[in-house]
Each structure stands twice: as C-alpha cells, then as structure tokens.
mmCIF file of N, CA and C and ligand atoms in Angstrom:
data_model
loop_
_atom_site.group_PDB
_atom_site.id
_atom_site.type_symbol
_atom_site.label_atom_id
_atom_site.label_comp_id
_atom_site.label_asym_id
_atom_site.label_seq_id
_atom_site.Cartn_x
_atom_site.Cartn_y
_atom_site.Cartn_z
ATOM 1 N N MET A 11 0.847 -1.198 0.000
ATOM 2 C CA MET A 11 0.000 0.000 0.000
ATOM 3 C C MET A 11 0.887 1.254 0.000
ATOM 4 N N ILE A 12 0.492 2.229 -0.753
ATOM 5 C CA ILE A 12 1.230 3.491 -0.796
ATOM 6 C C ILE A 12 0.518 4.491 0.105
ATOM 7 N N ILE A 13 1.213 4.978 1.132
ATOM 8 C CA ILE A 13 0.598 5.954 2.020
ATOM 9 C C ILE A 13 0.289 7.219 1.221
ATOM 10 N N GLY A 14 -0.917 7.703 1.393
ATOM 11 C CA GLY A 14 -1.301 8.915 0.687
ATOM 12 C C GLY A 14 -1.919 8.634 -0.677
ATOM 13 N N ARG A 15 -1.984 7.411 -1.082
ATOM 14 C CA ARG A 15 -2.672 7.096 -2.325
ATOM 15 C C ARG A 15 -3.740 6.050 -2.042
ATOM 16 N N SER A 16 -4.976 6.555 -1.892
ATOM 17 C CA SER A 16 -6.124 5.692 -1.642
ATOM 18 C C SER A 16 -6.021 4.888 -0.352
ATOM 19 N N THR A 17 -5.567 5.520 0.722
ATOM 20 C CA THR A 17 -5.685 4.882 2.027
ATOM 21 C C THR A 17 -6.952 5.405 2.704
ATOM 22 N N LEU A 18 -7.429 4.646 3.697
ATOM 23 C CA LEU A 18 -8.642 5.053 4.404
ATOM 24 C C LEU A 18 -8.387 6.334 5.196
ATOM 25 N N GLU A 19 -7.209 6.421 5.813
ATOM 26 C CA GLU A 19 -6.880 7.580 6.649
ATOM 27 C C GLU A 19 -6.667 8.851 5.830
ATOM 28 N N GLU A 20 -5.982 8.687 4.706
ATOM 29 C CA GLU A 20 -5.662 9.845 3.866
ATOM 30 C C GLU A 20 -6.066 9.547 2.427
ATOM 31 N N PRO A 21 -7.374 9.639 2.159
ATOM 32 C CA PRO A 21 -7.861 9.223 0.840
ATOM 33 C C PRO A 21 -7.445 10.184 -0.266
ATOM 34 N N GLU A 22 -7.596 9.686 -1.475
ATOM 35 C CA GLU A 22 -7.305 10.494 -2.662
ATOM 36 C C GLU A 22 -8.623 10.941 -3.294
ATOM 37 N N ILE A 23 -8.673 12.195 -3.696
ATOM 38 C CA ILE A 23 -9.865 12.706 -4.372
ATOM 39 C C ILE A 23 -9.623 12.709 -5.880
ATOM 40 N N ALA A 24 -10.655 12.341 -6.624
ATOM 41 C CA ALA A 24 -10.579 12.346 -8.087
ATOM 42 C C ALA A 24 -11.959 12.700 -8.625
ATOM 43 N N TYR A 25 -12.005 13.225 -9.830
ATOM 44 C CA TYR A 25 -13.286 13.639 -10.407
ATOM 45 C C TYR A 25 -13.211 13.605 -11.917
ATOM 46 N N GLU A 26 -14.367 13.359 -12.527
ATOM 47 C CA GLU A 26 -14.468 13.409 -13.990
ATOM 48 C C GLU A 26 -15.913 13.753 -14.336
ATOM 49 N N LEU A 27 -16.070 14.767 -15.154
ATOM 50 C CA LEU A 27 -17.406 15.202 -15.561
ATOM 51 C C LEU A 27 -17.580 14.992 -17.063
ATOM 52 N N PHE A 28 -18.831 14.798 -17.494
ATOM 53 C CA PHE A 28 -19.114 14.829 -18.928
ATOM 54 C C PHE A 28 -18.639 16.155 -19.500
ATOM 55 N N GLN A 29 -18.112 16.107 -20.714
ATOM 56 C CA GLN A 29 -17.535 17.297 -21.319
ATOM 57 C C GLN A 29 -18.540 18.448 -21.399
ATOM 58 N N ARG A 30 -19.805 18.106 -21.631
ATOM 59 C CA ARG A 30 -20.798 19.168 -21.788
ATOM 60 C C ARG A 30 -21.035 19.942 -20.490
ATOM 61 N N ALA A 31 -20.553 19.403 -19.364
ATOM 62 C CA ALA A 31 -20.744 20.073 -18.069
ATOM 63 C C ALA A 31 -19.491 20.809 -17.606
ATOM 64 N N HIS A 32 -18.436 20.784 -18.412
ATOM 65 C CA HIS A 32 -17.187 21.440 -17.993
ATOM 66 C C HIS A 32 -17.342 22.960 -17.948
ATOM 67 N N GLY A 33 -16.496 23.594 -17.147
ATOM 68 C CA GLY A 33 -16.352 25.048 -17.190
ATOM 69 C C GLY A 33 -17.436 25.822 -16.469
ATOM 70 N N ARG A 34 -18.188 25.151 -15.600
ATOM 71 C CA ARG A 34 -19.255 25.857 -14.866
ATOM 72 C C ARG A 34 -19.035 25.806 -13.361
ATOM 73 N N GLY A 35 -17.850 25.389 -12.974
ATOM 74 C CA GLY A 35 -17.560 25.350 -11.543
ATOM 75 C C GLY A 35 -18.081 24.120 -10.827
ATOM 76 N N TYR A 36 -18.643 23.167 -11.562
ATOM 77 C CA TYR A 36 -19.258 22.010 -10.897
ATOM 78 C C TYR A 36 -18.234 21.133 -10.182
ATOM 79 N N ALA A 37 -17.074 20.912 -10.811
ATOM 80 C CA ALA A 37 -16.068 20.047 -10.167
ATOM 81 C C ALA A 37 -15.597 20.666 -8.856
ATOM 82 N N THR A 38 -15.378 21.984 -8.883
ATOM 83 C CA THR A 38 -14.932 22.667 -7.662
ATOM 84 C C THR A 38 -16.002 22.569 -6.579
ATOM 85 N N GLU A 39 -17.252 22.794 -6.966
ATOM 86 C CA GLU A 39 -18.351 22.754 -6.000
ATOM 87 C C GLU A 39 -18.496 21.352 -5.397
ATOM 88 N N ALA A 40 -18.430 20.340 -6.256
ATOM 89 C CA ALA A 40 -18.589 18.963 -5.784
ATOM 90 C C ALA A 40 -17.412 18.557 -4.896
ATOM 91 N N ALA A 41 -16.204 18.925 -5.321
ATOM 92 C CA ALA A 41 -15.024 18.551 -4.540
ATOM 93 C C ALA A 41 -15.034 19.249 -3.182
ATOM 94 N N ARG A 42 -15.543 20.467 -3.147
ATOM 95 C CA ARG A 42 -15.625 21.190 -1.870
ATOM 96 C C ARG A 42 -16.542 20.439 -0.903
ATOM 97 N N ALA A 43 -17.628 19.887 -1.416
ATOM 98 C CA ALA A 43 -18.540 19.096 -0.575
ATOM 99 C C ALA A 43 -17.836 17.837 -0.066
ATOM 100 N N VAL A 44 -16.987 17.251 -0.911
ATOM 101 C CA VAL A 44 -16.232 16.060 -0.482
ATOM 102 C C VAL A 44 -15.226 16.440 0.610
ATOM 103 N N LEU A 45 -14.595 17.591 0.470
ATOM 104 C CA LEU A 45 -13.671 18.060 1.515
ATOM 105 C C LEU A 45 -14.401 18.212 2.849
ATOM 106 N N ASP A 46 -15.593 18.786 2.791
ATOM 107 C CA ASP A 46 -16.385 18.957 4.013
ATOM 108 C C ASP A 46 -16.723 17.596 4.625
ATOM 109 N N ALA A 47 -17.117 16.649 3.783
ATOM 110 C CA ALA A 47 -17.459 15.308 4.269
ATOM 111 C C ALA A 47 -16.237 14.621 4.871
ATOM 112 N N ALA A 48 -15.080 14.807 4.237
ATOM 113 C CA ALA A 48 -13.847 14.205 4.761
ATOM 114 C C ALA A 48 -13.506 14.805 6.124
ATOM 115 N N THR A 49 -13.743 16.105 6.257
ATOM 116 C CA THR A 49 -13.451 16.775 7.531
ATOM 117 C C THR A 49 -14.345 16.244 8.645
ATOM 118 N N VAL A 50 -15.652 16.169 8.387
ATOM 119 C CA VAL A 50 -16.569 15.754 9.452
ATOM 120 C C VAL A 50 -16.438 14.276 9.781
ATOM 121 N N THR A 51 -15.835 13.487 8.897
ATOM 122 C CA THR A 51 -15.603 12.077 9.223
ATOM 123 C C THR A 51 -14.188 11.857 9.758
ATOM 124 N N GLY A 52 -13.507 12.948 10.103
ATOM 125 C CA GLY A 52 -12.282 12.825 10.887
ATOM 126 C C GLY A 52 -10.993 12.763 10.102
ATOM 127 N N ARG A 53 -11.058 12.964 8.783
ATOM 128 C CA ARG A 53 -9.814 12.944 8.008
ATOM 129 C C ARG A 53 -9.028 14.225 8.246
ATOM 130 N N LYS A 54 -7.712 14.074 8.302
ATOM 131 C CA LYS A 54 -6.832 15.217 8.538
ATOM 132 C C LYS A 54 -6.134 15.689 7.268
ATOM 133 N N ARG A 55 -6.169 14.862 6.235
ATOM 134 C CA ARG A 55 -5.421 15.198 5.024
ATOM 135 C C ARG A 55 -6.002 14.444 3.827
ATOM 136 N N LEU A 56 -6.080 15.133 2.706
ATOM 137 C CA LEU A 56 -6.447 14.492 1.442
ATOM 138 C C LEU A 56 -5.286 14.615 0.461
ATOM 139 N N TRP A 57 -5.293 13.694 -0.513
ATOM 140 C CA TRP A 57 -4.289 13.727 -1.573
ATOM 141 C C TRP A 57 -4.972 13.774 -2.924
ATOM 142 N N SER A 58 -4.239 14.193 -3.926
ATOM 143 C CA SER A 58 -4.699 14.055 -5.294
ATOM 144 C C SER A 58 -3.482 13.855 -6.188
ATOM 145 N N THR A 59 -3.621 13.027 -7.212
ATOM 146 C CA THR A 59 -2.547 12.835 -8.191
ATOM 147 C C THR A 59 -3.093 13.206 -9.557
ATOM 148 N N VAL A 60 -2.391 14.100 -10.238
ATOM 149 C CA VAL A 60 -2.900 14.690 -11.475
ATOM 150 C C VAL A 60 -1.775 14.742 -12.503
ATOM 151 N N GLY A 61 -2.103 14.418 -13.746
ATOM 152 C CA GLY A 61 -1.131 14.588 -14.821
ATOM 153 C C GLY A 61 -0.678 16.041 -14.896
ATOM 154 N N ALA A 62 0.643 16.232 -15.055
ATOM 155 C CA ALA A 62 1.199 17.592 -15.063
ATOM 156 C C ALA A 62 0.616 18.444 -16.187
ATOM 157 N N TRP A 63 0.084 17.787 -17.216
ATOM 158 C CA TRP A 63 -0.502 18.489 -18.372
ATOM 159 C C TRP A 63 -1.917 18.983 -18.096
ATOM 160 N N ASN A 64 -2.529 18.506 -16.992
ATOM 161 C CA ASN A 64 -3.976 18.669 -16.798
ATOM 162 C C ASN A 64 -4.306 19.996 -16.101
ATOM 163 N N THR A 65 -4.181 21.090 -16.845
ATOM 164 C CA THR A 65 -4.382 22.431 -16.289
ATOM 165 C C THR A 65 -5.746 22.608 -15.609
ATOM 166 N N PRO A 66 -6.857 22.169 -16.217
ATOM 167 C CA PRO A 66 -8.147 22.358 -15.545
ATOM 168 C C PRO A 66 -8.209 21.674 -14.175
ATOM 169 N N SER A 67 -7.707 20.432 -14.110
ATOM 170 C CA SER A 67 -7.746 19.711 -12.838
ATOM 171 C C SER A 67 -6.829 20.371 -11.805
ATOM 172 N N LEU A 68 -5.651 20.790 -12.226
ATOM 173 C CA LEU A 68 -4.741 21.474 -11.292
ATOM 174 C C LEU A 68 -5.363 22.777 -10.793
ATOM 175 N N ARG A 69 -6.102 23.440 -11.662
ATOM 176 C CA ARG A 69 -6.766 24.685 -11.266
ATOM 177 C C ARG A 69 -7.861 24.416 -10.228
ATOM 178 N N VAL A 70 -8.625 23.351 -10.419
ATOM 179 C CA VAL A 70 -9.653 22.984 -9.439
ATOM 180 C C VAL A 70 -9.000 22.787 -8.074
ATOM 181 N N LEU A 71 -7.902 22.037 -8.051
ATOM 182 C CA LEU A 71 -7.229 21.745 -6.779
ATOM 183 C C LEU A 71 -6.645 23.013 -6.158
ATOM 184 N N GLU A 72 -6.123 23.894 -7.000
ATOM 185 C CA GLU A 72 -5.591 25.163 -6.492
ATOM 186 C C GLU A 72 -6.704 25.969 -5.824
ATOM 187 N N LYS A 73 -7.879 26.017 -6.483
ATOM 188 C CA LYS A 73 -9.012 26.756 -5.915
ATOM 189 C C LYS A 73 -9.435 26.185 -4.571
ATOM 190 N N LEU A 74 -9.191 24.871 -4.379
ATOM 191 C CA LEU A 74 -9.603 24.201 -3.139
ATOM 192 C C LEU A 74 -8.510 24.240 -2.068
ATOM 193 N N GLY A 75 -7.378 24.883 -2.370
ATOM 194 C CA GLY A 75 -6.332 25.021 -1.360
ATOM 195 C C GLY A 75 -5.340 23.875 -1.301
ATOM 196 N N PHE A 76 -5.321 23.014 -2.321
ATOM 197 C CA PHE A 76 -4.302 21.960 -2.369
ATOM 198 C C PHE A 76 -2.940 22.571 -2.688
ATOM 199 N N GLU A 77 -1.902 21.947 -2.145
ATOM 200 C CA GLU A 77 -0.534 22.392 -2.413
ATOM 201 C C GLU A 77 0.280 21.249 -3.006
ATOM 202 N N ARG A 78 1.207 21.604 -3.889
ATOM 203 C CA ARG A 78 2.055 20.593 -4.519
ATOM 204 C C ARG A 78 3.014 19.986 -3.507
ATOM 205 N N ASP A 79 3.079 18.646 -3.503
ATOM 206 C CA ASP A 79 3.991 17.944 -2.594
ATOM 207 C C ASP A 79 5.228 17.461 -3.347
ATOM 208 N N HIS A 80 5.018 16.711 -4.425
ATOM 209 C CA HIS A 80 6.135 16.262 -5.249
ATOM 210 C C HIS A 80 5.616 15.821 -6.606
ATOM 211 N N VAL A 81 6.543 15.509 -7.493
ATOM 212 C CA VAL A 81 6.201 15.039 -8.840
ATOM 213 C C VAL A 81 6.843 13.668 -9.033
ATOM 214 N N SER A 82 6.092 12.722 -9.586
ATOM 215 C CA SER A 82 6.666 11.416 -9.916
ATOM 216 C C SER A 82 6.546 11.189 -11.417
ATOM 217 N N THR A 83 7.375 10.295 -11.911
ATOM 218 C CA THR A 83 7.326 9.962 -13.338
ATOM 219 C C THR A 83 6.730 8.572 -13.480
ATOM 220 N N GLU A 84 5.560 8.493 -14.107
ATOM 221 C CA GLU A 84 4.861 7.227 -14.306
ATOM 222 C C GLU A 84 4.910 6.885 -15.799
ATOM 223 N N GLU A 85 4.371 5.691 -16.124
ATOM 224 C CA GLU A 85 4.295 5.316 -17.545
ATOM 225 C C GLU A 85 3.523 6.343 -18.346
ATOM 226 N N SER A 86 2.509 6.941 -17.702
ATOM 227 C CA SER A 86 1.643 7.913 -18.392
ATOM 228 C C SER A 86 2.283 9.296 -18.488
ATOM 229 N N GLY A 87 3.429 9.499 -17.815
ATOM 230 C CA GLY A 87 4.090 10.803 -17.840
ATOM 231 C C GLY A 87 4.282 11.364 -16.446
ATOM 232 N N GLU A 88 4.511 12.655 -16.369
ATOM 233 C CA GLU A 88 4.738 13.323 -15.081
ATOM 234 C C GLU A 88 3.419 13.419 -14.307
ATOM 235 N N VAL A 89 3.465 13.028 -13.044
ATOM 236 C CA VAL A 89 2.288 13.092 -12.186
ATOM 237 C C VAL A 89 2.599 13.992 -10.992
ATOM 238 N N VAL A 90 1.728 14.985 -10.774
ATOM 239 C CA VAL A 90 1.879 15.903 -9.648
ATOM 240 C C VAL A 90 1.057 15.364 -8.473
ATOM 241 N N TRP A 91 1.710 15.247 -7.322
ATOM 242 C CA TRP A 91 1.044 14.828 -6.082
ATOM 243 C C TRP A 91 0.761 16.086 -5.275
ATOM 244 N N LEU A 92 -0.521 16.273 -4.949
ATOM 245 C CA LEU A 92 -0.903 17.451 -4.174
ATOM 246 C C LEU A 92 -1.588 17.008 -2.894
ATOM 247 N N THR A 93 -1.526 17.843 -1.889
ATOM 248 C CA THR A 93 -2.118 17.498 -0.612
ATOM 249 C C THR A 93 -2.841 18.705 -0.018
ATOM 250 N N ARG A 94 -3.854 18.401 0.782
ATOM 251 C CA ARG A 94 -4.661 19.442 1.413
ATOM 252 C C ARG A 94 -4.888 19.028 2.861
ATOM 253 N N SER A 95 -4.382 19.843 3.797
ATOM 254 C CA SER A 95 -4.665 19.614 5.219
ATOM 255 C C SER A 95 -6.090 20.033 5.508
ATOM 256 N N LEU A 96 -6.755 19.273 6.376
ATOM 257 C CA LEU A 96 -8.135 19.601 6.751
ATOM 258 C C LEU A 96 -8.152 20.119 8.184
ATOM 259 N N PRO A 97 -9.098 21.003 8.503
ATOM 260 C CA PRO A 97 -9.122 21.596 9.844
ATOM 261 C C PRO A 97 -9.468 20.579 10.921
HETATM 262 C C1 COA B 104 -11.067 18.316 -14.380
HETATM 263 C C2 COA B 104 -12.569 18.529 -14.556
HETATM 264 C C3 COA B 104 -13.333 17.589 -13.620
HETATM 265 C C4 COA B 104 -12.889 19.992 -14.208
HETATM 266 O O1 COA B 104 -14.300 20.173 -14.181
HETATM 267 P P1 COA B 104 -14.990 21.630 -14.245
HETATM 268 O O2 COA B 104 -16.354 21.493 -13.644
HETATM 269 O O3 COA B 104 -14.872 22.162 -15.626
HETATM 270 O O4 COA B 104 -14.040 22.492 -13.261
HETATM 271 P P2 COA B 104 -14.372 23.938 -12.667
HETATM 272 O O5 COA B 104 -15.287 24.648 -13.617
HETATM 273 O O6 COA B 104 -14.791 23.787 -11.260
HETATM 274 O O7 COA B 104 -12.923 24.635 -12.681
HETATM 275 C C5 COA B 104 -12.075 24.557 -13.809
HETATM 276 C C6 COA B 104 -11.034 25.649 -13.727
HETATM 277 O O8 COA B 104 -10.011 25.375 -14.690
HETATM 278 C C7 COA B 104 -9.893 26.461 -15.571
HETATM 279 N N1 COA B 104 -9.502 25.965 -16.874
HETATM 280 C C8 COA B 104 -10.182 25.120 -17.660
HETATM 281 N N2 COA B 104 -9.492 24.859 -18.780
HETATM 282 C C9 COA B 104 -8.344 25.574 -18.690
HETATM 283 C C10 COA B 104 -7.207 25.721 -19.543
HETATM 284 N N3 COA B 104 -7.124 25.067 -20.696
HETATM 285 N N4 COA B 104 -6.204 26.539 -19.137
HETATM 286 C C11 COA B 104 -6.280 27.196 -17.966
HETATM 287 N N5 COA B 104 -7.332 27.070 -17.096
HETATM 288 C C12 COA B 104 -8.348 26.279 -17.478
HETATM 289 C C13 COA B 104 -11.261 27.113 -15.558
HETATM 290 O O9 COA B 104 -11.194 28.454 -16.021
HETATM 291 C C14 COA B 104 -11.585 27.016 -14.077
HETATM 292 O O10 COA B 104 -10.844 27.938 -13.296
HETATM 293 P P3 COA B 104 -11.478 29.378 -12.837
HETATM 294 O O11 COA B 104 -12.637 29.095 -11.941
HETATM 295 O O12 COA B 104 -10.341 30.037 -12.144
HETATM 296 O O13 COA B 104 -11.912 30.086 -14.086
HETATM 297 C C15 COA B 104 -13.019 18.268 -16.003
HETATM 298 O O14 COA B 104 -12.206 19.028 -16.878
HETATM 299 C C16 COA B 104 -12.923 16.805 -16.406
HETATM 300 O O15 COA B 104 -13.836 16.017 -16.170
HETATM 301 N N6 COA B 104 -11.819 16.431 -17.053
HETATM 302 C C17 COA B 104 -11.580 15.069 -17.497
HETATM 303 C C18 COA B 104 -11.287 14.133 -16.347
HETATM 304 C C19 COA B 104 -10.067 14.556 -15.563
HETATM 305 O O16 COA B 104 -9.055 14.971 -16.129
HETATM 306 N N7 COA B 104 -10.209 14.433 -14.251
HETATM 307 C C20 COA B 104 -9.127 14.761 -13.319
HETATM 308 C C21 COA B 104 -8.240 13.580 -13.127
HETATM 309 S S1 COA B 104 -7.136 13.907 -11.765
#
C-alpha cells in the first residue's frame, strides 16, 4: 500500500465530468462538498494525483487550497502529487 494514495486515513480525491458540463464550476463545487465530508468524518489530510498536463484539474485543486507535494514519473508521464490539510 502506498501511504497517501487511496488509504482510508488519507484518501485520494478524483473527479471526472461529462464534457458538456465542464467550465461551470461544478467540479470545484462537488469537490468542496467532499472536503467537508472528509473533515466531518475525521480525516486530517487528502491527496490528489494529477497529470502535469492537466491544467483544468490542477486549477480545481488550487481553488480548493491543495498544495504541490512532489512530482513522480509514471508510464503515463509526469504526475503531480498534491495534498490538502483539513481543519
Ligand atoms: C477536471 C474537470 C473535472 C474539471 O471540471 P470543471 O467542472 O470544468 O471544473 P471547474 O469549472 O470547477 O474549474 C475549472 C477551472 O479550470 C480552468 N480551466 C479550464 N481549462 C483551462 C485551460 N485550458 N487553461 C487554464 N485554465 C483552465 C477554468 O477556467 C476554471 O478555473 P477558474 O474558476 O479560475 O476560471 C473536467 O475538466 C474533467 O472532467 N476532465 C476530465 C477528467 C479529468 O481529467 N479528471 C481529473 C483527473 S485527476
């Protein structure tokens, strides 16, 4: 098991919307609700892994207060690992 990647204590958030729904703030709104749910169920930290090319997804995470932790090189290319501390 990789700590910080899909563990119960520090889960990873991911999202995908139909293309016709992009650009209306829905991913940010939905992810914010997930952050709230993670907080009230006792999580102290969330992670996300995003392709370095994925500007929209990185922007969503930036809006939600995620910070870059490190970058890894996978078969699919450069992957940015971001983390968000919860109150
Ligand atoms: C990532 C994804 C969920 C975003 O959904 P969304 O509802 O469009 O996101 P939001 O509208 O909440 O926010 C998108 C932000 O990215 C910005 N953005 C979108 N395309 C951009 C681009 N090409 N360059 C710069 N910024 C861009 C938007 O302007 C917006 O930021 P803003 O509020 O500052 O204007 C959607 O693009 C998607 O489903 N992509 C395919 C699946 C995917 O890549 N999932 C993530 C895997 S980690």
